[in-house]
Short mmCIF file of C-alpha atoms and ligand atoms in Angstrom, two decimals:
data_model
loop_
_atom_site.label_atom_id
_atom_site.label_comp_id
_atom_site.label_asym_id
_atom_site.label_seq_id
_atom_site.Cartn_x
_atom_site.Cartn_y
_atom_site.Cartn_z
CA UNK A 1 -5.26 1.54 -27.15
CA UNK A 2 -4.85 2.67 -30.69
CA UNK A 3 -7.64 2.83 -33.67
CA UNK A 4 -7.31 3.85 -37.32
CA UNK A 5 -8.94 7.30 -37.25
CA UNK A 6 -11.88 7.10 -39.71
CA UNK A 7 -11.83 10.72 -41.81
CA UNK A 8 -13.08 9.60 -45.08
CA UNK A 9 -15.43 7.37 -46.21
CA UNK A 10 -16.11 7.18 -50.24
CA UNK A 11 -19.23 5.25 -51.81
CA UNK A 12 -19.99 3.62 -55.26
CA UNK A 13 -23.38 3.76 -55.26
CA UNK A 14 -24.71 1.09 -56.90
CA UNK A 15 -27.28 -1.34 -57.85
CA UNK A 16 -30.36 1.66 -59.22
CA UNK A 17 -31.32 -0.16 -61.76
CA UNK A 18 -31.91 -3.55 -60.17
CA UNK A 19 -33.77 -1.81 -57.61
CA UNK A 20 -36.15 -0.88 -59.81
CA UNK A 21 -36.42 -3.70 -62.09
CA UNK A 22 -37.31 -5.91 -58.58
CA UNK A 23 -40.11 -3.91 -58.70
CA UNK A 24 -40.94 -3.58 -62.20
CA UNK A 25 -40.39 -0.24 -62.64
CA UNK A 26 -38.09 2.20 -65.19
CA UNK A 27 -34.61 2.52 -64.23
CA UNK A 28 -35.17 6.18 -63.66
CA UNK A 29 -37.10 5.64 -60.64
CA UNK A 30 -33.95 3.31 -58.89
CA UNK A 31 -32.18 6.49 -59.67
CA UNK A 32 -34.74 8.79 -58.24
CA UNK A 33 -34.55 6.69 -55.37
CA UNK A 34 -31.13 6.24 -54.86
CA UNK A 35 -30.91 10.66 -54.63
CA UNK A 36 -33.20 9.68 -51.92
CA UNK A 37 -30.65 7.29 -49.88
CA UNK A 38 -28.38 10.27 -50.73
CA UNK A 39 -30.17 12.97 -49.01
CA UNK A 40 -30.73 10.45 -46.15
CA UNK A 41 -26.64 9.33 -46.29
CA UNK A 42 -25.45 12.80 -45.63
CA UNK A 43 -27.81 13.80 -43.30
CA UNK A 44 -26.73 10.52 -41.18
CA UNK A 45 -23.06 11.21 -41.75
CA UNK A 46 -23.06 14.70 -40.82
CA UNK A 47 -24.50 13.41 -37.56
CA UNK A 48 -21.43 10.97 -36.70
CA UNK A 49 -19.31 14.26 -37.84
CA UNK A 50 -17.47 12.81 -40.34
CA UNK A 51 -14.68 15.12 -42.43
CA UNK A 52 -15.11 13.60 -46.42
CA UNK A 53 -17.33 11.66 -47.87
CA UNK A 54 -17.12 10.96 -51.64
CA UNK A 55 -19.54 9.22 -53.99
CA UNK A 56 -19.36 7.61 -56.93
CA UNK A 57 -22.31 9.44 -59.07
CA UNK A 58 -21.45 9.52 -63.07
CA UNK A 59 -18.25 7.71 -64.11
CA UNK A 60 -16.58 8.27 -67.45
CA UNK A 61 -18.09 5.04 -68.75
CA UNK A 62 -21.28 5.87 -68.14
CA UNK A 63 -21.69 7.65 -71.40
CA UNK A 64 -21.62 4.14 -72.74
CA UNK A 65 -25.67 3.96 -70.97
CA UNK A 66 -28.18 4.45 -73.77
CA UNK A 67 -28.87 8.22 -74.27
CA UNK A 68 -32.03 8.23 -72.51
CA UNK A 69 -30.57 7.05 -69.33
CA UNK A 70 -27.60 9.42 -69.55
CA UNK A 71 -30.04 12.34 -70.42
CA UNK A 72 -32.05 10.86 -66.87
CA UNK A 73 -28.98 10.81 -64.71
CA UNK A 74 -28.04 14.24 -65.75
CA UNK A 75 -31.24 15.30 -64.97
CA UNK A 76 -31.11 14.35 -61.51
CA UNK A 77 -27.81 16.14 -61.04
CA UNK A 78 -29.33 18.94 -61.98
CA UNK A 79 -32.13 18.45 -59.51
CA UNK A 80 -30.41 17.12 -56.76
CA UNK A 81 -28.09 20.63 -56.84
CA UNK A 82 -31.41 22.21 -56.77
CA UNK A 83 -32.72 20.88 -54.12
CA UNK A 84 -30.12 20.24 -51.87
CA UNK A 85 -27.65 22.56 -52.25
CA UNK A 86 -29.50 25.22 -49.58
CA UNK A 87 -29.58 22.61 -47.11
CA UNK A 88 -26.07 21.29 -47.29
CA UNK A 89 -24.88 24.93 -47.15
CA UNK A 90 -26.80 25.47 -43.86
CA UNK A 91 -25.55 21.83 -42.43
CA UNK A 92 -22.13 23.55 -43.16
CA UNK A 93 -21.48 20.92 -46.36
CA UNK A 94 -18.33 21.98 -48.40
CA UNK A 95 -19.68 20.71 -51.89
CA UNK A 96 -16.61 19.49 -54.21
CA UNK A 97 -17.31 18.09 -58.11
CA UNK A 98 -14.51 15.94 -58.98
CA UNK A 99 -14.06 14.22 -62.55
CA UNK A 100 -13.80 16.32 -66.25
CA UNK A 101 -15.86 19.54 -67.05
CA UNK A 102 -14.85 19.64 -70.61
CA UNK A 103 -17.90 17.40 -71.99
CA UNK A 104 -20.52 17.92 -69.47
CA UNK A 105 -23.24 20.28 -70.57
CA UNK A 106 -22.82 24.31 -69.84
CA UNK A 107 -25.63 24.70 -67.33
CA UNK A 108 -24.43 21.70 -65.30
CA UNK A 109 -21.04 23.34 -65.18
CA UNK A 110 -22.44 26.36 -63.80
CA UNK A 111 -24.48 24.38 -61.14
CA UNK A 112 -21.17 22.60 -59.82
CA UNK A 113 -19.14 25.83 -59.81
CA UNK A 114 -21.95 27.48 -57.93
CA UNK A 115 -22.87 24.81 -55.26
CA UNK A 116 -18.48 24.81 -54.46
CA UNK A 117 -18.48 28.57 -54.91
CA UNK A 118 -21.32 28.51 -52.27
CA UNK A 119 -20.47 26.38 -49.63
CA UNK A 120 -16.19 27.00 -50.05
CA UNK A 121 -16.11 28.68 -46.81
CA UNK A 122 -17.92 25.73 -44.82
CA UNK A 123 -15.54 22.91 -42.69
CA UNK A 124 -18.11 20.90 -41.11
CA UNK A 125 -18.16 17.93 -43.80
CA UNK A 126 -16.65 18.08 -47.25
CA UNK A 127 -19.00 16.37 -49.71
CA UNK A 128 -17.31 15.31 -52.59
CA UNK A 129 -19.37 14.28 -56.11
CA UNK A 130 -17.33 11.88 -58.21
CA UNK A 131 -19.48 12.91 -61.59
CA UNK A 132 -18.07 12.44 -64.86
CA UNK A 133 -15.59 11.13 -62.89
CA UNK A 134 -12.33 8.84 -63.83
CA UNK A 135 -9.89 7.27 -62.18
CA UNK A 136 -7.37 6.68 -65.20
CA UNK A 137 -8.54 10.16 -66.81
CA UNK A 138 -8.06 12.04 -63.26
CA UNK A 139 -4.42 10.09 -63.44
CA UNK A 140 -3.94 10.83 -67.30
CA UNK A 141 -4.66 14.37 -66.22
CA UNK A 142 -1.90 15.05 -63.88
CA UNK A 143 0.60 13.02 -65.92
CA UNK A 144 -0.24 15.90 -68.93
CA UNK A 145 0.00 18.96 -66.36
CA UNK A 146 3.39 17.10 -64.98
CA UNK A 147 4.99 16.53 -68.42
CA UNK A 148 3.85 20.40 -69.17
CA UNK A 149 5.48 21.75 -66.00
CA UNK A 150 9.14 19.10 -67.00
CA UNK A 151 8.81 21.23 -70.41
CA UNK A 152 8.39 24.68 -69.20
CA UNK A 153 11.42 23.79 -66.86
CA UNK A 154 9.77 24.17 -63.69
CA UNK A 155 10.14 20.69 -62.71
CA UNK A 156 13.04 17.61 -63.17
CA UNK A 157 11.49 14.39 -63.92
CA UNK A 158 12.99 13.82 -60.12
CA UNK A 159 10.75 15.61 -58.38
CA UNK A 160 7.50 13.69 -59.51
CA UNK A 161 7.41 11.54 -56.46
CA UNK A 162 4.45 10.04 -54.46
CA UNK A 163 4.13 13.32 -52.32
CA UNK A 164 4.24 15.94 -55.71
CA UNK A 165 1.87 13.94 -57.68
CA UNK A 166 -1.37 13.62 -56.14
CA UNK A 167 -1.58 17.60 -55.38
CA UNK A 168 -1.83 17.36 -59.98
CA UNK A 169 -5.42 15.04 -58.98
CA UNK A 170 -8.88 16.64 -59.21
CA UNK A 171 -8.82 17.10 -55.09
CA UNK A 172 -5.47 17.41 -53.60
CA UNK A 173 -6.83 18.86 -50.63
CA UNK A 174 -8.66 15.96 -49.96
CA UNK A 175 -7.01 12.80 -48.19
CA UNK A 176 -7.30 9.28 -49.40
CA UNK A 177 -9.95 7.44 -48.64
CA UNK A 178 -10.57 5.06 -45.62
CA UNK A 179 -13.04 3.16 -46.13
CA UNK A 180 -14.28 1.96 -49.50
CA UNK A 181 -17.60 0.91 -49.44
CA UNK A 182 -19.76 -0.79 -52.82
CA UNK A 183 -23.18 -2.02 -52.84
CA UNK A 184 -25.09 -4.06 -54.65
CA UNK A 185 -22.75 -7.04 -54.51
CA UNK A 186 -20.71 -6.29 -57.29
CA UNK A 187 -16.57 -6.66 -56.08
CA UNK A 188 -14.66 -4.33 -58.28
CA UNK A 189 -13.73 -0.40 -58.03
CA UNK A 190 -15.19 0.41 -62.12
CA UNK A 191 -12.51 3.23 -62.40
CA UNK A 192 -12.91 5.10 -58.58
CA UNK A 193 -10.23 6.74 -57.10
CA UNK A 194 -7.71 4.71 -58.41
CA UNK A 195 -4.58 6.50 -57.25
CA UNK A 196 -6.57 7.29 -53.42
CA UNK A 197 -7.50 3.99 -52.75
CA UNK A 198 -4.39 2.61 -52.75
CA UNK A 199 -4.90 1.71 -49.03
CA UNK A 200 -8.63 1.79 -48.50
CA UNK A 201 -10.43 -1.08 -46.71
CA UNK A 202 -12.68 -2.50 -49.08
CA UNK A 203 -16.14 -3.36 -47.87
CA UNK A 204 -18.65 -4.55 -50.36
CA UNK A 205 -22.43 -5.33 -49.22
CA UNK A 206 -24.90 -6.55 -50.95
CA UNK A 207 -27.96 -4.47 -50.14
CA UNK A 208 -28.80 -2.27 -53.13
CA UNK A 209 -28.25 1.37 -53.38
CA UNK A 210 -31.38 2.54 -52.99
CA UNK A 211 -31.96 0.37 -49.86
CA UNK A 212 -29.11 1.52 -47.95
CA UNK A 213 -29.83 2.61 -44.31
CA UNK A 214 -27.60 4.33 -41.27
CA UNK A 215 -27.80 0.28 -39.95
CA UNK A 216 -26.18 -0.54 -43.59
CA UNK A 217 -23.71 2.58 -42.79
CA UNK A 218 -22.96 1.26 -38.97
CA UNK A 219 -22.11 -2.17 -40.34
CA UNK A 220 -19.55 -0.83 -42.74
CA UNK A 221 -18.09 1.36 -39.91
CA UNK A 222 -17.70 -0.84 -37.75
CA UNK A 223 -16.16 -3.43 -39.99
CA UNK A 224 -13.44 -0.85 -40.63
CA UNK A 225 -12.48 -0.46 -37.10
CA UNK A 226 -12.17 -4.42 -37.12
CA UNK A 227 -9.63 -4.59 -39.39
CA UNK A 228 -6.09 -4.20 -39.24
CA UNK A 229 -4.51 -1.44 -41.19
CA UNK A 230 -0.89 -2.09 -41.72
CA UNK A 231 0.12 0.23 -44.48
CA UNK A 232 2.84 -2.99 -45.33
CA UNK A 233 4.33 -2.68 -41.71
CA UNK A 234 4.01 -5.14 -38.58
CA UNK A 235 0.68 -6.59 -37.38
CA UNK A 236 -0.73 -4.28 -34.90
CA UNK A 237 -0.20 -6.50 -31.67
CA UNK A 238 -2.09 -3.76 -29.90
CA UNK A 239 -5.05 -4.01 -31.26
CA UNK A 240 -7.82 -4.84 -29.29
CA UNK A 241 -10.59 -7.44 -30.15
CA UNK A 242 -14.16 -6.90 -31.58
CA UNK A 243 -15.82 -6.96 -28.20
CA UNK A 244 -13.74 -4.65 -26.44
CA UNK A 245 -14.60 -2.09 -29.28
CA UNK A 246 -16.77 0.68 -28.91
CA UNK A 247 -19.55 1.61 -31.48
CA UNK A 248 -19.05 3.01 -34.76
CA UNK A 249 -20.43 6.34 -33.79
CA UNK A 250 -18.69 6.81 -30.84
CA UNK A 251 -15.22 6.48 -32.26
CA UNK A 252 -16.17 8.39 -34.88
CA UNK A 253 -16.78 11.14 -32.93
CA UNK A 254 -13.41 11.07 -30.88
C1 IPE B 1 -25.57 2.78 -59.69
O1 IPE B 1 -26.67 2.20 -60.52
C2 IPE B 1 -25.79 4.32 -60.51
C3 IPE B 1 -25.28 4.32 -61.82
C4 IPE B 1 -23.99 3.78 -62.11
C5 IPE B 1 -25.22 6.28 -61.82
P1 IPE B 1 -26.67 0.96 -61.83
O2 IPE B 1 -27.57 1.97 -62.73
O3 IPE B 1 -25.11 1.19 -61.88
O4 IPE B 1 -28.08 0.02 -61.49
P2 IPE B 1 -27.46 -1.32 -61.40
O5 IPE B 1 -26.08 -1.55 -61.45
O6 IPE B 1 -27.75 -1.64 -62.92
O7 IPE B 1 -28.13 -2.51 -60.60
C1 IPE B 2 -20.53 2.79 -61.12
O1 IPE B 2 -21.19 1.60 -61.39
C2 IPE B 2 -20.53 3.90 -61.15
C3 IPE B 2 -21.25 4.69 -59.83
C4 IPE B 2 -22.08 3.98 -59.31
C5 IPE B 2 -21.35 5.63 -60.25
P1 IPE B 2 -21.39 1.02 -62.54
O2 IPE B 2 -22.56 0.18 -62.77
O3 IPE B 2 -21.35 1.77 -63.95
O4 IPE B 2 -20.05 0.06 -62.74
P2 IPE B 2 -19.74 -1.32 -63.60
O5 IPE B 2 -20.27 -0.77 -64.73
O6 IPE B 2 -20.83 -2.38 -62.75
O7 IPE B 2 -18.60 -1.50 -63.69
MG1 MG B 3 -24.28 -1.09 -61.43
#
């Protein structure tokens, strides 16, 4: 009996604003609660023994929000790294931040570099935070680097293959996500992991991000294990029925 191993979960953490609105609170309150949800999620993911987790924290399009909200989100990123890095390192988490750096405040760039540097030898869980991230930006930047290699004569256009191309993306050492979850009921990718999610299993849940619990995570994982990943090949006739499947936690650890 074969199961598609689950190594990498990617999450579009959406719905902070609506969570706050429903309580008559300012949007920042929703973002703060969203950070608390991140903290518990990372602990749960670590308990389950997953290898890679990517979280969408700030998109290249989120600059289009009012300046005050952008400032709040930048402030929360600072706070998160300052407050949580110690625990992450103690847990053996390797931290990576994927996204553009050139238009971020210098102190945030330093915090990011420090977090990556201090956690680089950890090997339990890799936590990638997509911050100032856009899938199209990432592809364009890879295309520019490849074009430069061709211009210098180091590469020929025919060398640019599906194996080579992703080596020029932000995190070439992180495998493609197996499971991509979006909260809050929206059913779109919003420029997240555009190249990498070509074959991800997509799970959309109605829960708003600040309310996302361990049970929501387990349910999404269970749904993943009920899917038949074909990658364009024939259906897997050996696939076992839902009833025979062990629970998500057990499968993840194997
Ligand atoms: C997700 O929550 C967090 C970020 C995009 C940073 P939103 O702020 O998008 O919340 P909604 O979608 O307005 O409810
Ligand atoms: C995507 O959510 C970005 C993050 C979760 C960080 P948005 O709320 O910004 O996406 P849209 O605007 O609904 O597509
Ligand atoms: Mg949103």
